[in-house]
Every structure is written in structure tokens, then in C-alpha cells.
C-alpha atoms as one frame of an Amber mdcrd trajectory, in Angstrom:
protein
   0.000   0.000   0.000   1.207   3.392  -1.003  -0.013   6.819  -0.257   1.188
  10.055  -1.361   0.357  13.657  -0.308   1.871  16.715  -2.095   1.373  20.598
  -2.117   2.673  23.636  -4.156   3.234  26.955  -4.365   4.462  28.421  -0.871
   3.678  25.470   0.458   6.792  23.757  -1.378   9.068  23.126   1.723   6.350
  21.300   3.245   5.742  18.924   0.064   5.843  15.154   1.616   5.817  11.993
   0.234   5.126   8.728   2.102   5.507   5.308   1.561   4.156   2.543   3.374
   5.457  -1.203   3.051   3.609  -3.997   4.488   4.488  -7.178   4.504   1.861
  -9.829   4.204   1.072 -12.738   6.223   3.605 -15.439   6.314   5.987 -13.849
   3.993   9.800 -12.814   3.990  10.168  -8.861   4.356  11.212  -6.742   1.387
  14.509  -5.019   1.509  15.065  -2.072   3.518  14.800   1.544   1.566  17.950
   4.054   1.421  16.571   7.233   2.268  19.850   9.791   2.930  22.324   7.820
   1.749  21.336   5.415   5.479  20.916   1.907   3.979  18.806   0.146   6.774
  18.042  -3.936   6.582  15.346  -6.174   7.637  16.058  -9.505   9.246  14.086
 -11.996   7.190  15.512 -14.823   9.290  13.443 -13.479  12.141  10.161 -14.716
  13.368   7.610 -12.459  14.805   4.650 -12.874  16.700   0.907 -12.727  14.348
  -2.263 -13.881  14.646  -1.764 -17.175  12.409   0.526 -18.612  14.816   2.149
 -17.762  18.261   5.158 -18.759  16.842   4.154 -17.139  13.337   6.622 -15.768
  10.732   5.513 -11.939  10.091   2.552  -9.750  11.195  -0.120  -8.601   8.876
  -0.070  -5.429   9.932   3.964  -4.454   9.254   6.508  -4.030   9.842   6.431
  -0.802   8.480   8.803   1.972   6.701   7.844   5.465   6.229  10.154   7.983
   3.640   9.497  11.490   3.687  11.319  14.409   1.756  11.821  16.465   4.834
  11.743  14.160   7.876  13.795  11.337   9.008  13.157   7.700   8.012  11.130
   5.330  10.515  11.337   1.467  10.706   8.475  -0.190  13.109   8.632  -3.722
  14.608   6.308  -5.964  16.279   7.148  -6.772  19.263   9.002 -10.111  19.224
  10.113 -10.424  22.802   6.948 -11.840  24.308   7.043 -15.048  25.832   4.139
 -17.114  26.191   3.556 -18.707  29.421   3.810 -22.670  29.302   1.928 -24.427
  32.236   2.550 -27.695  31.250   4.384 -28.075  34.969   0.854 -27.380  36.432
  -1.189 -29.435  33.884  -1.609 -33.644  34.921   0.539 -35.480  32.266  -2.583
 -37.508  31.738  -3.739 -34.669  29.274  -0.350 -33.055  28.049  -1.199 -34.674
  24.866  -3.714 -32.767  22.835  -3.835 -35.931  20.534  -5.442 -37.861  23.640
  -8.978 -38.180  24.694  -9.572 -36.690  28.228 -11.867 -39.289  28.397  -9.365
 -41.877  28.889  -7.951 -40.490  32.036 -11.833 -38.860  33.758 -11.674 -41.977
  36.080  -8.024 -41.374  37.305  -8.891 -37.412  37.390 -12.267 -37.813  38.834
 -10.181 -40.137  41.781  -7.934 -37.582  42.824 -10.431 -34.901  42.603 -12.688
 -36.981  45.270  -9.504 -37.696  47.408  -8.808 -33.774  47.487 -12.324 -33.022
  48.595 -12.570 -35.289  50.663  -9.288 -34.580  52.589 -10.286 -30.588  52.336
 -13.688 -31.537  54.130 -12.076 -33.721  56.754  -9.523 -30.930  57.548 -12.290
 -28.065  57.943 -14.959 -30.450  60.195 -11.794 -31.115  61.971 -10.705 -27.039
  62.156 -14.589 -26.513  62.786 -14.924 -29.040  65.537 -11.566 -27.143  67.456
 -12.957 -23.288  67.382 -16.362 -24.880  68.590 -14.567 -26.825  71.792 -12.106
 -23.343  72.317 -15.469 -21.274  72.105 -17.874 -23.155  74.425 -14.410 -23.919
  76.927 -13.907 -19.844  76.765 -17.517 -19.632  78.604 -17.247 -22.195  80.813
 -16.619 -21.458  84.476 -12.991 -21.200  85.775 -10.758 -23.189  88.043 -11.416
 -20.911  90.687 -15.086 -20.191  89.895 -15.606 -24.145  90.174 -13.785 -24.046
  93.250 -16.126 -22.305  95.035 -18.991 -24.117  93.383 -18.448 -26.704  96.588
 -18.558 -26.365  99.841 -17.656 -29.016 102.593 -19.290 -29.091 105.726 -18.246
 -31.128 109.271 -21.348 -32.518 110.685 -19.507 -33.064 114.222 -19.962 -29.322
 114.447 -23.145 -28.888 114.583 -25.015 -30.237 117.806 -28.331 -32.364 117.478
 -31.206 -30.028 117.777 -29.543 -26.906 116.220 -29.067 -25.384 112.514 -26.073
 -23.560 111.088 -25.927 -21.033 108.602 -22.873 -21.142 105.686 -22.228 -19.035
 102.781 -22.558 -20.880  99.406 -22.777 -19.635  96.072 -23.700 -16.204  97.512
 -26.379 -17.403  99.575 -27.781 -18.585 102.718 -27.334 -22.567 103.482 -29.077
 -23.795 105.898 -27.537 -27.420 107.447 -30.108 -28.862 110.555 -29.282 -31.360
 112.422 -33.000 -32.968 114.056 -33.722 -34.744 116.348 -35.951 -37.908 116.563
 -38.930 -36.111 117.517 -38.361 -33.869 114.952 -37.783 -37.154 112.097 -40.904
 -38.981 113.153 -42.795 -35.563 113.323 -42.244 -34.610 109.492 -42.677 -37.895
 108.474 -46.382 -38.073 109.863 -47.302 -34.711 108.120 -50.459 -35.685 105.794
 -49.298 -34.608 102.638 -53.129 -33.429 101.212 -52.243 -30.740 104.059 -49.175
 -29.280 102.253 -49.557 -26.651  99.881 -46.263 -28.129  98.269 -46.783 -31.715
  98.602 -43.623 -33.311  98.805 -42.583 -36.369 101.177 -40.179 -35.651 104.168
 -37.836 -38.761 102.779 -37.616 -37.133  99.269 -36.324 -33.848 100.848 -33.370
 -35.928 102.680 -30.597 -37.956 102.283 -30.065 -38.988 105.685 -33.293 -38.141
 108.051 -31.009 -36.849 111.009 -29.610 -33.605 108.355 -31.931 -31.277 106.349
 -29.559 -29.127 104.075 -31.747 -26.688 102.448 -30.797 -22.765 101.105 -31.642
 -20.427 103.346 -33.993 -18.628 100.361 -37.592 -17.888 100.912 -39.625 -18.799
  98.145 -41.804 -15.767  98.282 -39.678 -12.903  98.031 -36.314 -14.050  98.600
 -36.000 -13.201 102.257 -33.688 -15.201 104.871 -35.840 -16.730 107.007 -35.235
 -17.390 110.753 -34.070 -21.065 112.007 -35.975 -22.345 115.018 -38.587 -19.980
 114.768 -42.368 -19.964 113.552 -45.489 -22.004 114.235 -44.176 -25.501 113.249
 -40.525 -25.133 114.636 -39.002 -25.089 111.248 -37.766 -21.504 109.850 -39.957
 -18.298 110.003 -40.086 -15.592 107.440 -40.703 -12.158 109.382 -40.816 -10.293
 105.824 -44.568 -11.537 105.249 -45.321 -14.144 107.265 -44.125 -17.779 105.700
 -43.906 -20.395 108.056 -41.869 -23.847 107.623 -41.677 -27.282 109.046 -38.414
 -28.700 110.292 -38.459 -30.541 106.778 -38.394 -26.783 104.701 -41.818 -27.150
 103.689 -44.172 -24.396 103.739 -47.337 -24.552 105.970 -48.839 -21.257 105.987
 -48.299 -17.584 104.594 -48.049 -16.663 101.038 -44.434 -18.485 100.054 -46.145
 -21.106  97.361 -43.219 -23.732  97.293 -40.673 -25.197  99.786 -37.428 -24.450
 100.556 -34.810 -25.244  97.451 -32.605 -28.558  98.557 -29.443 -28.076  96.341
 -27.387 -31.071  95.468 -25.348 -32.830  98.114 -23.728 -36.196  99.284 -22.283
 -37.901 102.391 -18.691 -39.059 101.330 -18.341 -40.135 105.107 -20.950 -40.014
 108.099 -18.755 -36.920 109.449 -18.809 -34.540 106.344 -21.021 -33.287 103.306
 -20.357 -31.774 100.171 -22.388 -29.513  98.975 -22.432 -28.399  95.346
């Protein structure tokens, strides 16, 4: 393709000419062109990069030379430094050949596919299963905390008849020790007569101790040991009146005294908690 522009007159100085050669698709370049007495040469040994092929001989679009009367001669090259990424190293050699069915190798593929997945899933329930357990042991109660959760209590200290008063948990905790009148009495109670009906033997471990919190079920008042119309414990706040057992008989508490957990590791101590 050639072009050529020209104008007279006073224009003259500015009178141009240009040429354009362009090479054509898989063809050896023409011969350079002496402009100035500069003789400049085209490699036709060298390959350059095209659309035909990656490894093609010449672009369809140029090289290109320009001649002008008054300017400078210009040779443009495609740019034939590019290298074209091979990822063969990250390809399975079961379909490196391009003459080869994939088909051949989907079973072997398909195998290690499953074993990856699998293995992934195994690792995450696994990862999963360990922030859980960290999570839920982050919220559990400490060391200390749990230490305090128990409290052990000598019976010899307390004398038959009496009831002592310890701190556990943050609240009153009432341990009685009662006598036999006291046993056979809250075992005879009718229980159509309780407003809480509960049996004397399901309150206790051992009839001669009655470990109950110290809590009135009203309110949430301390009641008073020893005290009140059935020689139990005696809420002054409104009234609630308890049997020796820690069940209510009269005034407005509607249940019984709480009995937390406890046991008897020997006959001269308890653990409660």
C-alpha cells in the first residue's frame, strides 16, 4: 500500500511523500529503503509474533517503513520479545497430549479430585470441631469459679437439735441437724395438708440432716431457724412459716425451701455443690 500527499506553491518546503510497506502474512520482508544515503536492513531470518501462529513468521499489519522528503526515516517492529507462558508443569501429564482423549484419564482425574475433597472436608470439620470446643471452653466457668462451686461441711460441728448457717454460692445454706422427735414428726405430716406436697424422705438424704438454702420462696427473704409455728424456719418479711423438713405450711411463700445437690462421702462430712 502506497499513499502520497503533495502541495505547491508556498507550500513547497512542506511537500511530503510517504511510503508505506507492508508485509503480508507469512511472507519474507522486502529489503530495507535508502533514504539519505542510510541503507537500513530487515532480518528476514526473524520470526515475529501474528495472529496465524504464536510462533508465526511476520505480522499482517507491518513491519512498516515510512520515507518522507523532509523528515527522518522510521522502521516499526512488532514486538518479538513476548514469551508465552507454558503451564505444562501445572497441567496432569494424563492430558499433556492434545492428541489424547480426556476421556481416557476422567476416572483417574475424577479419583484424585474426590480424594482432594474429601481430605479438604475432613480438615475443615476437623478445624470446625476445634474453634467450637475453644469457644464453648472460653464460657465455661474457671478453676477458681468451680472451686467455690463446693462447699464441705463437718457434721460433728453442729449439735443435734440446732441449725447452722454457711455461705454458698452467695447465699444462705441452711444445714439442721433434728432430732428424733423432729424425724418422726415430718414424716407423719399428711401430705393433702401441704400446699407443696412433697414427702419428708424425698427432701433428705439422711433423716437426722436437712440441708436446704436459706432462700424464701416468696420474696427471697432469709428466714429465721428455730422460729415460727411448726418449729421449722420463720419468714418475718410476710409471714411464711416452715416445718423442720423446709416445707411451707402457711403464709403466702407457694413452694418449699430449694434442697441443692449434696452427698455424704463419710458419716462426718457433706459436700455440697
Amino acid at each position: 500500500m502506497m499513499s502520497l500527499a503533495a502541495r505547491s506553491g508556498a507550500f513547497s518546503p512542506y511537500m511530503q511523500a510517504t511510503a508505506f510497506t507492508v508485509a503480508g502474512p507469512l511472507k519474507a520482508l522486502v529489503p530495507g529503503v535508502v533514504v539519505k544515503g542510510e541503507k537500513i536492513t530487515l532480518d528476514t531470518k526473524r520470526k515475529f509474533l501474528c495472529r496465524e501462529t504464536l510462533s508465526g513468521q511476520s505480522p499482517t499489519t507491518g513491519p512498516a517503513v515510512t520515507v518522507s522528503i523532509n523528515g527522518p526515516a522510521g522502521v516499526r517492529y512488532a514486538h518479538t520479545d513476548i514469551r508465552i507462558p507454558d503451564f505444562s508443569d501445572y497441567r496432569r501429564p494424563e492430558v499433556l497430549d492434545p492428541n489424547k482423549s480426556s476421556r481416557e484419564s476422567g476416572d483417574s482425574r475424577k479419583a484424585f479430585s474426590y480424594l482432594v475433597t474429601g481430605a479438604t472436608t475432613v480438615v475443615g470439620v476437623y478445624a470446625a470441631k476445634t474453634v467450637v470446643t475453644q469457644f464453648v471452653s472460653s464460657m465455661s466457668a474457671s478453676a477458681d469459679v468451680l472451686a467455690l462451686s463446693k462447699i464441705e461441711i463437718k457434721l460433728s460441728d453442729i449439735p443435734e437439735g440446732k441449725n447452722m448457717t454457711f455461705k454458698w454460692r452467695g447465699k444462705p445454706l441452711f444445714v439442721r441437724h433434728r432430732t428424733e422427735k423432729e424425724i418422726s414428726t415430718e414424716a407423719g405430716v399428711n401430705l393433702a395438708e401441704l400446699r407443696d406436697p412433697q414427702h419428708d424422705k424425698d427432701r433428705v438424704l439422711n433423716p437426722s440432716w436437712v440441708i436446704v438454702l436459706g432462700v424464701c420462696t416468696h420474696l427471697g427473704c432469709v428466714p429465721i431457724a428455730n422460729a415460727g409455728d411448726f418449729g421449722g424456719y420463720y419468714c418475718p418479711c410476710h409471714g411464711s412459716h416452715y416445718d423442720a423438713s423446709g416445707r411451707i405450711r402457711k403464709g403466702p411463700a407457694p413452694l418449699n425451701l430449694e434442697v441443692p445437690y449434696y452427698e455424704f462421702p463419710d458419716d462426718d462430712t457433706v459436700i455440697v455443690g
